[in-house]
Short mmCIF file of C-alpha atoms in Angstrom, two decimals:
data_model
loop_
_atom_site.label_atom_id
_atom_site.label_comp_id
_atom_site.label_asym_id
_atom_site.label_seq_id
_atom_site.Cartn_x
_atom_site.Cartn_y
_atom_site.Cartn_z
CA MET S 16 3.37 28.90 19.14
CA ALA S 17 5.48 30.59 21.75
CA LEU S 18 7.11 27.27 22.44
CA LEU S 19 8.42 26.91 18.92
CA SER S 20 10.54 29.24 16.88
CA LYS S 21 9.17 30.11 13.45
CA LYS S 22 11.53 27.71 11.73
CA ASP S 23 10.46 24.85 13.97
CA ALA S 24 6.80 25.64 13.52
CA ASN S 25 7.27 25.39 9.76
CA LEU S 26 8.55 21.84 10.22
CA ILE S 27 5.09 20.91 11.43
CA LEU S 28 2.99 23.19 9.25
CA ASP S 29 4.64 22.65 5.88
CA PRO S 30 3.77 18.97 5.50
CA LEU S 31 0.16 19.72 6.40
CA ALA S 32 -0.40 21.65 3.21
CA ASP S 33 2.16 22.69 0.63
CA ASN S 34 4.57 19.85 1.17
CA ASN S 35 2.06 17.16 1.97
CA PRO S 36 3.58 13.67 1.97
CA ILE S 37 0.73 12.11 0.03
CA THR S 38 -0.39 14.70 -2.48
CA ILE S 39 2.94 16.41 -3.17
CA GLN S 40 5.79 14.10 -2.19
CA VAL S 41 3.87 10.99 -3.33
CA LEU S 42 4.95 8.89 -0.38
CA GLY S 43 3.01 6.33 1.59
CA ILE S 44 0.17 5.89 -0.85
CA CYS S 45 -0.41 2.17 -0.35
CA SER S 46 -1.89 2.30 3.11
CA ALA S 47 -3.62 5.59 2.44
CA LEU S 48 -5.79 3.95 -0.16
CA ALA S 49 -6.35 0.48 1.13
CA ILE S 50 -7.80 1.12 4.57
CA THR S 51 -9.82 4.27 4.07
CA ALA S 52 -13.23 2.72 3.43
CA GLU S 53 -14.10 3.56 7.04
CA LEU S 54 -13.29 6.71 8.95
CA LYS S 55 -12.40 4.80 12.11
CA ALA S 56 -9.78 2.66 10.40
CA SER S 57 -8.29 5.77 8.81
CA ILE S 58 -7.99 7.50 12.18
CA VAL S 59 -6.38 4.49 13.81
CA MET S 60 -3.95 4.18 10.92
CA ALA S 61 -3.10 7.88 11.15
CA VAL S 62 -2.44 7.62 14.88
CA SER S 63 -0.29 4.51 14.42
CA VAL S 64 1.81 6.23 11.80
CA LEU S 65 2.07 9.31 14.04
CA PHE S 66 3.46 7.16 16.83
CA VAL S 67 5.89 5.26 14.61
CA MET S 68 7.13 8.40 12.88
CA GLY S 69 7.54 10.45 16.02
CA VAL S 70 9.40 7.81 17.99
CA GLY S 71 11.29 6.44 14.99
CA ASN S 72 12.59 9.83 13.95
CA VAL S 73 13.83 10.49 17.49
CA VAL S 74 15.56 7.11 17.73
CA ILE S 75 17.24 7.43 14.35
CA SER S 76 18.32 10.97 15.05
CA LEU S 77 19.83 9.90 18.38
CA MET S 78 21.81 7.17 16.60
CA ARG S 79 22.67 9.21 13.52
CA ASN S 80 26.34 9.59 14.43
CA ILE S 81 26.99 5.94 15.18
CA ILE S 82 25.19 4.27 12.26
CA PRO S 83 27.66 3.27 9.53
CA SER S 84 26.19 4.62 6.33
CA LYS S 85 26.55 1.30 4.50
CA ILE S 86 24.09 -0.52 6.73
CA ARG S 87 21.80 2.37 7.53
CA ILE S 88 18.86 0.98 5.58
CA ILE S 89 18.73 -2.20 7.58
CA VAL S 90 19.15 -0.30 10.86
CA GLN S 91 16.23 1.90 9.88
CA LEU S 92 14.16 -1.12 8.93
CA VAL S 93 14.83 -2.77 12.28
CA VAL S 94 13.84 0.37 14.20
CA VAL S 95 10.60 0.74 12.24
CA ALA S 96 9.81 -2.96 12.41
CA THR S 97 10.19 -2.94 16.19
CA LEU S 98 7.88 0.04 16.57
CA VAL S 99 5.36 -1.49 14.21
CA ILE S 100 5.36 -4.73 16.18
CA ILE S 101 4.48 -2.68 19.27
CA VAL S 102 1.61 -0.99 17.44
CA ASP S 103 0.40 -4.32 16.06
CA GLN S 104 0.43 -6.04 19.45
CA VAL S 105 -1.36 -3.11 21.12
CA LEU S 106 -4.04 -3.14 18.43
CA LYS S 107 -4.46 -6.90 18.73
CA ALA S 108 -4.84 -6.59 22.50
CA PHE S 109 -7.18 -3.60 22.73
CA ALA S 110 -8.94 -3.37 19.36
CA TYR S 111 -9.02 -6.85 17.90
CA GLU S 112 -11.83 -6.24 15.40
CA LEU S 113 -10.07 -3.20 14.05
CA SER S 114 -6.77 -5.00 13.73
CA LYS S 115 -8.60 -7.59 11.61
CA THR S 116 -9.89 -4.83 9.34
CA LEU S 117 -6.44 -3.34 8.95
CA SER S 118 -4.99 -6.85 8.42
CA VAL S 119 -1.60 -6.74 6.73
CA PHE S 120 -1.62 -2.98 6.40
CA VAL S 121 -0.37 -2.48 9.93
CA GLY S 122 2.68 -4.51 8.94
CA LEU S 123 3.01 -2.47 5.81
CA ILE S 124 3.68 0.65 7.88
CA ILE S 125 7.24 -0.73 7.87
CA THR S 126 7.58 -0.15 4.17
CA ASN S 127 5.57 3.05 4.24
CA CYS S 128 7.83 5.27 2.18
CA ILE S 129 7.06 8.34 4.29
CA ILE S 130 8.86 6.82 7.22
CA MET S 131 11.96 5.67 5.37
CA GLY S 132 11.91 8.88 3.37
CA ARG S 133 11.91 11.10 6.44
CA PHE S 134 14.59 8.98 8.13
CA GLU S 135 16.83 9.34 5.11
CA ALA S 136 16.08 12.93 4.32
CA PHE S 137 15.75 14.45 7.76
CA ALA S 138 16.47 12.39 10.88
CA LEU S 139 19.92 11.30 9.70
CA ALA S 140 21.03 14.91 9.38
CA ASN S 141 19.21 16.80 12.12
CA GLY S 142 18.98 17.06 15.88
CA THR S 143 16.52 15.15 18.03
CA TRP S 144 13.95 17.87 18.73
CA ARG S 145 13.77 19.02 15.14
CA SER S 146 13.53 15.42 13.92
CA PHE S 147 10.69 14.82 16.32
CA LEU S 148 8.80 17.85 15.01
CA ASP S 149 9.45 16.80 11.43
CA GLY S 150 8.16 13.30 12.15
CA ILE S 151 5.02 14.60 13.82
CA GLY S 152 4.43 17.11 11.04
CA ASN S 153 4.74 14.61 8.23
CA ALA S 154 2.66 12.01 10.00
CA ALA S 155 0.01 14.64 10.62
CA GLY S 156 0.03 15.66 6.96
CA TYR S 157 -0.45 12.01 6.06
CA GLY S 158 -3.17 11.64 8.68
CA VAL S 159 -5.11 14.67 7.44
CA ILE S 160 -5.38 13.23 3.94
CA LEU S 161 -6.29 9.82 5.32
CA VAL S 162 -9.09 11.29 7.41
CA ILE S 163 -10.42 13.34 4.50
CA ILE S 164 -10.54 10.27 2.25
CA GLY S 165 -12.04 8.14 5.01
CA PHE S 166 -14.66 10.79 5.74
CA PHE S 167 -15.93 11.00 2.19
CA ARG S 168 -15.75 7.30 1.47
CA GLU S 169 -17.67 6.33 4.57
CA LEU S 170 -20.19 9.17 4.31
CA LEU S 171 -21.02 8.59 0.65
CA GLY S 172 -20.46 4.85 0.67
CA SER S 173 -22.39 3.66 3.68
CA GLY S 174 -24.06 6.84 4.95
CA THR S 175 -22.38 6.57 8.33
CA LEU S 176 -19.55 8.32 10.16
CA LEU S 177 -17.59 6.31 12.72
CA GLY S 178 -20.48 3.86 12.58
CA TYR S 179 -23.20 6.44 13.42
CA LYS S 180 -25.98 6.71 10.90
CA VAL S 181 -25.72 10.43 10.20
CA LEU S 182 -27.87 10.37 7.09
CA GLY S 183 -30.72 8.36 8.56
CA ASP S 184 -31.57 4.69 8.37
CA PRO S 185 -31.50 3.19 4.86
CA ILE S 186 -33.81 0.30 5.82
CA ALA S 187 -36.39 2.23 7.83
CA LYS S 188 -36.23 5.04 5.24
CA THR S 189 -35.65 7.88 7.65
CA GLY S 190 -33.68 11.10 7.20
CA LEU S 191 -32.29 11.62 3.72
CA TYR S 192 -33.35 8.15 2.64
CA ALA S 193 -36.98 9.19 2.99
CA ILE S 194 -36.61 11.44 -0.04
CA GLY S 195 -35.02 8.76 -2.18
CA TYR S 196 -31.31 9.16 -1.41
CA GLU S 197 -29.25 6.03 -2.02
CA ASN S 198 -25.82 5.05 -0.75
CA ASN S 199 -23.17 4.80 -3.41
CA GLY S 200 -21.69 1.40 -2.59
CA PHE S 201 -19.07 2.00 -5.20
CA MET S 202 -17.31 4.42 -2.84
CA LEU S 203 -16.43 1.48 -0.61
CA LEU S 204 -14.51 -0.32 -3.33
CA SER S 205 -10.83 0.23 -3.78
CA PRO S 206 -10.76 2.09 -7.14
CA MET S 207 -12.71 5.01 -5.70
CA ALA S 208 -9.95 5.69 -3.20
CA LEU S 209 -7.64 6.45 -6.09
CA ILE S 210 -10.15 8.74 -7.71
CA VAL S 211 -10.82 10.56 -4.41
CA VAL S 212 -7.08 11.18 -3.99
CA GLY S 213 -6.96 12.39 -7.58
CA LEU S 214 -9.75 14.87 -6.82
CA ILE S 215 -8.04 16.07 -3.62
CA ILE S 216 -4.91 16.74 -5.67
CA TRP S 217 -7.01 18.58 -8.20
CA VAL S 218 -8.54 20.83 -5.55
CA GLN S 219 -5.23 21.47 -3.82
CA ARG S 220 -3.38 22.35 -7.00
CA SER S 221 -6.15 24.56 -8.27
CA ARG S 222 -5.83 26.61 -5.08
CA ASN S 223 -2.05 26.78 -5.22
CA LYS S 224 -0.86 27.20 -8.79
CA ALA S 225 2.80 26.88 -7.79
CA LEU S 226 2.30 23.15 -7.24
CA ILE S 227 1.21 22.39 -10.79
CA GLU S 228 3.67 20.06 -12.49
CA GLU S 229 4.64 19.34 -16.06
CA ASN S 230 2.58 16.79 -17.89
CA MET N 4 -2.10 -28.79 -10.76
CA LEU N 5 -5.46 -27.07 -11.04
CA GLU N 6 -4.89 -25.14 -7.83
CA HIS N 7 -1.62 -23.85 -9.28
CA VAL N 8 -3.37 -22.58 -12.39
CA GLU N 9 -6.12 -21.07 -10.28
CA LEU N 10 -3.72 -19.29 -7.94
CA PHE N 11 -1.67 -18.08 -10.89
CA PHE N 12 -4.52 -16.33 -12.65
CA LYS N 13 -6.09 -15.18 -9.41
CA SER N 14 -2.93 -13.42 -8.29
CA ILE N 15 -2.34 -11.78 -11.64
CA PHE N 16 -5.81 -10.52 -12.42
CA ILE N 17 -8.24 -10.73 -9.52
CA ASP N 18 -5.98 -9.94 -6.59
CA ASN N 19 -3.68 -7.77 -8.66
CA MET N 20 -1.28 -6.12 -6.26
CA VAL N 21 -1.67 -2.62 -7.58
CA PHE N 22 -5.33 -2.52 -8.46
CA ALA N 23 -6.87 -4.64 -5.73
CA THR N 24 -4.61 -4.06 -2.74
CA PHE N 25 -2.60 -0.94 -3.64
CA LEU N 26 0.74 -2.50 -2.85
CA GLY N 27 3.85 -0.87 -4.22
CA MET N 28 1.99 2.28 -5.18
CA CYS N 29 4.89 4.57 -4.34
CA SER N 30 7.29 3.15 -6.88
CA TYR N 31 4.39 2.47 -9.22
CA LEU N 32 3.70 6.21 -9.35
CA ALA N 33 7.28 7.39 -9.18
CA VAL N 34 8.91 5.13 -11.77
CA SER N 35 6.16 4.96 -14.38
CA LYS N 36 7.11 7.95 -16.50
CA LYS N 37 8.88 5.87 -19.15
CA VAL N 38 8.15 2.37 -20.40
CA THR N 39 11.79 1.24 -20.42
CA THR N 40 12.43 2.06 -16.75
CA ALA N 41 9.05 0.62 -15.81
CA VAL N 42 10.02 -2.67 -17.45
CA GLY N 43 13.29 -2.71 -15.49
CA LEU N 44 11.61 -2.14 -12.16
CA GLY N 45 8.82 -4.59 -12.98
CA ALA N 46 11.29 -7.34 -13.82
CA ALA N 47 13.19 -6.71 -10.60
CA VAL N 48 9.95 -6.96 -8.60
CA ILE N 49 9.01 -10.29 -10.23
CA PHE N 50 12.48 -11.60 -9.48
CA VAL N 51 12.62 -10.53 -5.84
CA LEU N 52 9.05 -11.60 -5.09
CA ALA N 53 9.65 -15.05 -6.57
CA VAL N 54 12.69 -15.43 -4.29
CA THR N 55 11.45 -13.90 -1.04
CA VAL N 56 7.92 -15.29 -0.82
CA PRO N 57 8.98 -18.99 -0.77
CA LEU N 58 11.82 -18.13 1.60
CA ASN N 59 9.48 -16.38 4.01
CA TRP N 60 7.05 -19.27 3.62
CA LEU N 61 9.74 -21.61 4.95
CA LEU N 62 10.44 -19.21 7.83
CA ASP N 63 6.77 -18.96 8.63
CA GLN N 64 6.21 -22.69 8.44
CA TYR N 65 9.21 -23.85 10.46
CA LEU N 66 9.88 -20.95 12.81
CA LEU N 67 7.08 -18.51 13.32
CA ARG N 68 3.59 -19.92 13.30
CA ASP N 69 1.83 -21.43 16.28
CA GLY N 70 3.46 -24.79 17.03
CA ALA N 71 5.95 -24.44 14.20
CA LEU N 72 8.90 -25.27 16.43
CA GLU N 73 7.62 -28.79 17.04
CA TRP N 74 10.35 -30.26 14.86
CA LEU N 75 12.82 -29.24 17.59
CA GLY N 76 11.13 -31.52 20.07
CA PRO N 77 7.77 -31.80 21.82
CA GLU N 78 8.65 -29.26 24.53
CA TYR N 79 8.80 -26.49 21.92
CA ALA N 80 5.35 -27.19 20.51
CA ASP N 81 3.69 -24.43 22.56
CA TYR N 82 5.73 -21.56 21.21
CA ASN N 83 4.07 -19.02 18.95
CA LEU N 84 6.58 -16.58 17.54
CA SER N 85 4.31 -15.01 14.93
CA PHE N 86 4.69 -11.57 16.51
CA LEU N 87 8.24 -11.64 15.18
CA SER N 88 7.16 -12.08 11.59
CA PHE N 89 7.41 -8.41 10.57
CA ILE N 90 10.99 -8.05 11.66
CA LEU N 91 12.08 -11.43 10.27
CA PHE N 92 10.35 -10.92 6.94
CA ILE N 93 11.81 -7.49 6.41
CA ALA N 94 15.26 -8.73 7.42
CA THR N 95 15.00 -11.60 4.92
CA ILE N 96 13.90 -9.22 2.21
CA ALA N 97 16.67 -6.71 2.85
CA THR N 98 19.26 -9.49 2.94
CA MET N 99 17.96 -11.19 -0.18
CA VAL N 100 17.90 -7.95 -2.10
CA GLN N 101 21.49 -7.29 -1.14
CA LEU N 102 22.48 -10.86 -2.00
CA VAL N 103 20.67 -10.83 -5.31
CA GLU N 104 22.39 -7.58 -6.14
CA ILE N 105 25.84 -9.03 -5.45
CA VAL N 106 25.16 -12.25 -7.36
CA VAL N 107 23.66 -10.52 -10.36
CA GLU N 108 26.53 -8.05 -10.48
CA LYS N 109 29.04 -10.89 -10.45
CA PHE N 110 27.46 -13.22 -12.99
CA SER N 111 25.44 -11.05 -15.30
CA PRO N 112 26.70 -7.48 -15.64
CA ALA N 113 24.21 -6.84 -18.46
CA LEU N 114 21.27 -7.73 -16.25
CA TYR N 115 22.84 -5.76 -13.42
CA ASN N 116 23.01 -2.68 -15.57
CA SER N 117 19.32 -2.88 -16.34
CA LEU N 118 18.10 -3.97 -12.89
CA GLY N 119 20.89 -2.59 -10.77
CA ILE N 120 19.63 0.80 -9.77
CA PHE N 121 16.21 -0.58 -8.93
CA LEU N 122 17.29 -3.32 -6.58
CA PRO N 123 18.02 -1.15 -3.52
CA LEU N 124 14.71 0.64 -4.11
CA ILE N 125 12.93 -2.64 -3.88
CA ALA N 126 13.85 -3.44 -0.28
CA VAL N 127 11.38 -0.81 0.82
CA ASN N 128 8.74 -1.52 -1.82
CA CYS N 129 5.52 -2.43 -0.06
CA ALA N 130 4.71 -4.96 -2.77
CA ILE N 131 7.53 -7.20 -1.59
CA LEU N 132 6.71 -7.17 2.10
CA GLY N 133 3.02 -7.21 1.25
CA GLY N 134 3.52 -10.37 -0.81
CA SER N 135 5.02 -12.14 2.19
CA LEU N 136 2.39 -10.85 4.61
CA PHE N 137 -0.47 -11.87 2.33
CA MET N 138 1.18 -15.24 1.85
CA GLN N 139 1.07 -15.60 5.64
CA SER N 140 -2.48 -14.35 6.16
CA ARG N 141 -3.91 -16.35 3.25
CA ASP N 142 -2.42 -19.55 4.57
CA ILE N 143 -0.70 -20.74 1.39
CA GLN N 144 -0.36 -24.50 1.68
CA SER N 145 2.89 -25.61 0.04
CA LEU N 146 6.27 -24.30 -0.99
CA GLY N 147 5.36 -24.70 -4.65
CA LEU N 148 2.23 -22.63 -4.20
CA ALA N 149 4.22 -19.99 -2.35
CA PHE N 150 6.65 -19.73 -5.24
CA ASN N 151 3.73 -19.60 -7.65
CA TYR N 152 2.11 -16.86 -5.57
CA GLY N 153 5.27 -14.77 -5.49
CA LEU N 154 5.89 -15.15 -9.20
CA SER N 155 2.35 -14.44 -10.31
CA SER N 156 1.85 -11.43 -8.01
CA GLY N 157 5.09 -10.11 -9.44
CA ILE N 158 3.79 -10.58 -12.96
CA GLY N 159 0.57 -8.79 -12.01
CA TRP N 160 2.57 -5.86 -10.68
CA PHE N 161 4.73 -5.86 -13.81
CA LEU N 162 1.66 -5.70 -16.06
CA ALA N 163 0.21 -2.87 -14.02
CA ILE N 164 3.29 -0.67 -14.14
CA LEU N 165 3.81 -1.44 -17.82
CA ALA N 166 0.25 -0.39 -18.61
CA ILE N 167 0.36 2.85 -16.65
CA ALA N 168 3.76 3.77 -18.11
CA ALA N 169 2.42 3.30 -21.61
CA ILE N 170 -0.64 5.38 -20.82
CA ARG N 171 1.45 8.14 -19.26
CA GLU N 172 3.65 8.32 -22.34
CA LYS N 173 0.51 8.93 -24.39
CA ILE N 174 -1.13 11.27 -21.91
CA ARG N 175 1.75 13.67 -22.35
CA TYR N 176 0.23 14.71 -25.67
CA SER N 177 -3.26 15.24 -24.29
CA ASN N 178 -4.74 18.42 -22.96
CA VAL N 179 -5.15 17.62 -19.28
CA PRO N 180 -6.53 20.36 -16.96
CA ALA N 181 -3.45 22.05 -15.48
CA PRO N 182 -3.95 21.17 -11.78
CA LEU N 183 -4.49 17.52 -12.67
CA ARG N 184 -1.31 17.20 -14.69
CA GLY N 185 1.19 14.60 -13.60
CA LEU N 186 0.13 13.03 -10.36
CA GLY N 187 -3.59 13.78 -10.39
CA ILE N 188 -4.39 12.29 -13.76
CA THR N 189 -2.22 9.27 -12.98
CA PHE N 190 -4.29 8.59 -9.88
CA ILE N 191 -7.54 8.87 -11.75
CA THR N 192 -6.29 6.72 -14.63
CA THR N 193 -5.19 4.08 -12.15
CA GLY N 194 -8.63 4.22 -10.55
CA LEU N 195 -10.28 3.60 -13.90
CA MET N 196 -7.87 0.75 -14.63
CA ALA N 197 -8.69 -0.74 -11.25
CA ILE N 198 -12.39 -0.62 -12.12
CA GLY N 199 -11.55 -2.45 -15.32
CA PHE N 200 -9.62 -5.10 -13.43
CA MET N 201 -12.57 -5.64 -11.10
CA SER N 202 -14.39 -7.23 -14.00
CA PHE N 203 -11.99 -10.18 -13.72
CA GLY N 204 -13.64 -10.85 -10.35
CA GLY N 205 -16.13 -13.32 -11.77
CA MET N 206 -13.47 -15.27 -13.67
CA LEU N 207 -12.88 -18.05 -11.15
CA THR N 208 -16.42 -18.48 -9.88
CA GLY N 209 -17.49 -19.26 -13.45
CA GLY N 210 -20.86 -17.49 -13.51
CA ASP N 211 -23.68 -19.74 -12.31
CA GLU N 212 -21.44 -22.47 -10.98
CA ALA N 213 -21.36 -22.70 -7.20
CA PRO N 214 -18.25 -20.88 -5.96
CA LYS N 215 -15.74 -22.83 -3.95
CA GLU N 216 -14.62 -20.42 -1.33
CA GLY N 217 -17.55 -20.29 1.05
CA GLU N 218 -20.55 -18.06 1.26
CA GLU N 219 -19.00 -14.81 2.29
CA ASN N 220 -17.23 -14.63 -1.02
CA THR N 221 -20.41 -15.34 -2.96
CA VAL N 222 -22.18 -12.39 -1.46
CA GLN N 223 -19.27 -10.16 -2.12
CA THR N 224 -18.96 -11.27 -5.72
CA SER N 225 -22.59 -10.77 -6.59
CA GLU N 226 -22.54 -7.37 -4.91
CA GLU N 227 -19.39 -6.53 -6.75
CA GLU N 228 -20.87 -7.61 -10.04
CA LYS N 229 -23.85 -5.37 -9.53
CA ILE N 230 -21.57 -2.51 -8.71
CA ILE N 231 -19.37 -3.26 -11.66
CA GLU N 232 -22.34 -2.93 -13.98
CA GLU N 233 -23.12 0.47 -12.54
CA ALA N 234 -19.45 1.26 -12.63
CA LYS N 235 -19.17 0.54 -16.33
CA GLU N 236 -21.76 3.17 -17.11
CA ASN N 237 -20.01 5.58 -14.78
CA THR N 238 -16.68 4.82 -16.35
CA VAL N 239 -17.94 5.57 -19.81
CA SER N 240 -19.34 8.92 -18.75
CA PHE N 241 -16.21 9.63 -16.73
CA ASN N 242 -14.04 8.81 -19.71
CA ASN N 243 -16.12 11.06 -21.90
CA ALA N 244 -15.87 13.82 -19.33
CA ILE N 245 -12.11 13.52 -19.32
CA ILE N 246 -11.90 13.40 -23.08
CA ASN N 247 -14.14 16.47 -23.38
CA GLU N 248 -11.97 18.40 -20.99
#
């Protein structure tokens, strides 16, 4: 961390835990839940958001002095939409199957509240380097949660990780399946994503009592 | 006519925006602490969805999709501008929201007072953009159906936020484990509600009747039904667990 001063390092580290965009700030939930049935999709989504946030925050922060405040929302939307189109086209060109799985949720990065939230709250008021760090930090905090959810849903739901059969073959009855283990297909369905996030919040807030909120 | 009815109920219950596709979760979680505000936001979402989805349908049909520019002349038939749909859709939505805000303020100050603060919020609500994107990917056939789709998805979203707001008002008096208070319990409640909504899945296939939408769907439905049965047992025990705690 010699490169970064302590204050700058906090910009990255805070959103990873105590100021996490998903579990604390409640931003960007939609995509976090919808595409996490597989670990691979979660990772791709996390990387896409990392790219959009990092670049977007820099662009907005560079333009922060020339954007009239009345039309700032639409300027922000155009910047994000452009970046998302780039991500979408790259995915379609190099990972077509995956882009089918993600379907409309790549497009929905545009309305991912984390991005607009960070633009409004940080990039419009801070310098380029700090905005970049803030973008990376928040996107990473989002990505961490996404990967955790994806990990558990894929492991418990289909017994695989990134497509590898880590628990053995359910048809040939090898590995864990030999002793009667069954996949919980329910984990693959959308409601379980909500419950997994609920449990993550539970664990996080039990460890850090300061985060507990009023009922 | 039948397809309208089918789409209407399908969008409200089976493909409910919140419970099936998680669209608009951010405002769903943030603005559901009181029933009155939830009703305001829900009404605004219905309104904006019913306006923007048909509008974006026209854009998609006559500007964006493969060969859509044919009406300009045969030499334009090869253009496929669909990569522009994100930016055009979001621009339409932002403009419409602004326009709706101005018009409502001018002609109905009472409505503006109840919807007003929510309208700017809505431009970045994923449910609105999601409605247009799903309209595009599901290949809705006519303008009427597009309007129907926008309206009924809006109603589905409205029902969802109304339900969770009512539940949260009640939950305030319950003894929830401290770390789960607020956000955590709302997530889990929503999960349980989503499980409940999954039981609408068999509504349109009509039990034994052969389903209309091709085989893939059949497999999914029967699998889902099996899982739902298991889920119901789980839900009951889960509910009990929560009540006990």
